[in-house]
């Protein structure tokens, strides 16, 4: 401790031997090394083998132990033991995705089943991967100006950032399907079309033209 | 026209049976066992999916899937390799290991005419030394020795042959015309050099104690030839096996042998995940041969350890005529035959079956141990490996030889 009022508080961590006056964050520390390195590795080897054999035996006799624990204490404990194995057997077991998991895109629908998108071009503009292609056309409806004639997303180029969803002013595009991009044998098949995305779509609870309650106020969308 | 027994006793038949009936299946199963075992050690499940229809067998069928995949994969040969050596290298890696199995005794001698009877070991000894017998005499004319070659220089043959396997790696690196492959091959030879010496010397103590280089003799008599006190013990007594008399030799040999198989913690020639090794240019079944050679080497090393240190095919206390407790060795001609004591007589076929099974069980257990080591220890650095080989294993092995020789000398004149 120096008496310049500039001393080093040391609680945990390596022992600090010196601190540079120019750069106080540059410190010389002392690292504790084992006294003499055990070059035979015998003790460490035995210890390591002990640990791995313990795990091996535990998992080897797991079916047996499951039976005995079930007989003794019921299934609950047995199930917990089963979870010692971290593997998820994918097609049969599935992990539950978080609610905000960004899956395959879908296009939402109006009450009459028409596409909700107004071809405002916000999403192709914001898309960092330039994978959204929209060709707008005039809409039949008097109150709506445009709609997409072609709406394509190349799922191979999409980086699943979700910016298109954020950009959309009218809840027309969502990524809440919980589905992964499907495996394809041809690159062309990886392009999602307006029809395929509308097939996954549902009616939005947000009312067109700002009427009705805010869609966010209904916490759970029953159709999700 | 040779009789059926002569054909069965012919080395070629025995080699075919051993290589394709026992070793290859065990080695292929090890490819599955390794992945499954490592998974269990790491709290995973491992491969459990390969199936034929509804038959899954916990994924054992993976080795068939692997084999089919490797065979039908494109056999890609890069344009600038040395074609001849490139093709030769995998064969050089695989063949020596299979040849070396010739010296391993994988079971006792079978007397087919007495197969369903109770064997009298004294009569057998008398028969082999042409000593006239009286009383009811069995038919011992034909015999099948479950060892392909019984040669006096047995284990020296093994050292000589298995060293050749290393040329497979070195030549593969050379023939690939790839600098990383070449460096891998060089690492493989430098590793071999730092271990071969210690490996040979670690068995020297065993040779001194048993007075034999022939694995069959080591199995049959154990260390009983050395210590006068042990003359009451037959070769089947576990106290007679060399793990007790050569513990240091055992540890040294196991260490060196794992280095010989080029697997973790000594997988410096080629570390599967990150070090480019000598077979980087190989694909398909040629690569598969390197891979299979590695697994066969595991089986072989286990077989050698079992044979030298753990009594080979001997079942504890099981002599040729049944389980014997107590008893002593009786001199018949120049042979020592265990007699007397408390005996539970068993027919010959049962004894043979149990001894054959015991050998298999011991080998499988040691294979398991090698996989255990491979998935427990991290890789050694090259300099640590050299240090261990030259500065630790070699002096210890030399010291072991000295001490053993001294003990042997004292026991001879005392
Ligand atoms: S998720 Fe991102 S990358 Fe994919 S389409 Fe939407 S904006 Fe483009
Ligand atoms: S941001 Fe929404 S409304 Fe605009 S083009 Fe994209 S999906 Fe259609």
mmCIF file of N, CA and C in Angstrom, chain B residues 24 30 36 110 150 159-160 229 254 274 283 287 291 314 348 353 370 381 392:
data_model
loop_
_atom_site.group_PDB
_atom_site.id
_atom_site.type_symbol
_atom_site.label_atom_id
_atom_site.label_comp_id
_atom_site.label_asym_id
_atom_site.label_seq_id
_atom_site.Cartn_x
_atom_site.Cartn_y
_atom_site.Cartn_z
ATOM 1 N N UNK B 24 -12.554 -59.148 -36.878
ATOM 2 C CA UNK B 24 -13.265 -58.152 -37.679
ATOM 3 C C UNK B 24 -14.599 -57.762 -37.043
ATOM 4 N N UNK B 30 -16.594 -52.257 -32.261
ATOM 5 C CA UNK B 30 -15.937 -51.207 -31.480
ATOM 6 C C UNK B 30 -16.218 -49.827 -32.059
ATOM 7 N N UNK B 36 -20.924 -44.919 -28.722
ATOM 8 C CA UNK B 36 -21.947 -45.108 -27.710
ATOM 9 C C UNK B 36 -21.364 -44.895 -26.306
ATOM 10 N N UNK B 110 -7.720 -78.327 -28.292
ATOM 11 C CA UNK B 110 -8.927 -79.153 -28.264
ATOM 12 C C UNK B 110 -8.567 -80.557 -28.729
ATOM 13 N N UNK B 150 2.666 -71.367 -33.451
ATOM 14 C CA UNK B 150 3.341 -71.455 -32.167
ATOM 15 C C UNK B 150 4.837 -71.440 -32.470
ATOM 16 N N UNK B 159 6.489 -57.659 -32.408
ATOM 17 C CA UNK B 159 7.133 -56.343 -32.503
ATOM 18 C C UNK B 159 7.541 -56.050 -33.935
ATOM 19 N N UNK B 160 8.127 -57.062 -34.566
ATOM 20 C CA UNK B 160 8.621 -56.862 -35.927
ATOM 21 C C UNK B 160 7.480 -56.529 -36.874
ATOM 22 N N UNK B 229 8.592 -71.627 -4.964
ATOM 23 C CA UNK B 229 7.429 -71.645 -4.081
ATOM 24 C C UNK B 229 6.146 -71.891 -4.879
ATOM 25 N N UNK B 254 0.997 -50.913 -21.220
ATOM 26 C CA UNK B 254 -0.301 -50.343 -21.597
ATOM 27 C C UNK B 254 -0.110 -48.932 -22.144
ATOM 28 N N UNK B 274 -8.962 -31.987 -35.029
ATOM 29 C CA UNK B 274 -8.250 -30.757 -35.396
ATOM 30 C C UNK B 274 -6.865 -30.918 -36.003
ATOM 31 N N UNK B 283 -10.211 -41.315 -48.994
ATOM 32 C CA UNK B 283 -11.666 -41.272 -48.828
ATOM 33 C C UNK B 283 -12.212 -42.675 -49.048
ATOM 34 N N UNK B 287 -9.846 -45.029 -46.825
ATOM 35 C CA UNK B 287 -9.797 -44.415 -45.507
ATOM 36 C C UNK B 287 -10.343 -45.391 -44.465
ATOM 37 N N UNK B 291 -8.967 -46.804 -40.776
ATOM 38 C CA UNK B 291 -9.817 -46.722 -39.605
ATOM 39 C C UNK B 291 -9.991 -48.104 -38.963
ATOM 40 N N UNK B 314 -6.859 -68.557 -19.733
ATOM 41 C CA UNK B 314 -7.063 -69.275 -18.472
ATOM 42 C C UNK B 314 -8.240 -68.701 -17.691
ATOM 43 N N UNK B 348 -14.629 -82.079 -21.205
ATOM 44 C CA UNK B 348 -13.675 -81.308 -21.994
ATOM 45 C C UNK B 348 -14.331 -80.140 -22.731
ATOM 46 N N UNK B 353 -14.975 -74.395 -23.798
ATOM 47 C CA UNK B 353 -15.899 -73.285 -24.020
ATOM 48 C C UNK B 353 -15.663 -72.160 -23.018
ATOM 49 N N UNK B 370 -9.504 -49.313 -22.996
ATOM 50 C CA UNK B 370 -8.799 -48.421 -23.933
ATOM 51 C C UNK B 370 -9.711 -47.315 -24.441
ATOM 52 N N UNK B 381 0.990 -32.966 -25.695
ATOM 53 C CA UNK B 381 1.762 -32.190 -26.659
ATOM 54 C C UNK B 381 2.896 -33.057 -27.161
ATOM 55 N N UNK B 392 10.934 -41.057 -19.173
ATOM 56 C CA UNK B 392 10.241 -41.737 -18.081
ATOM 57 C C UNK B 392 10.049 -43.216 -18.385
#
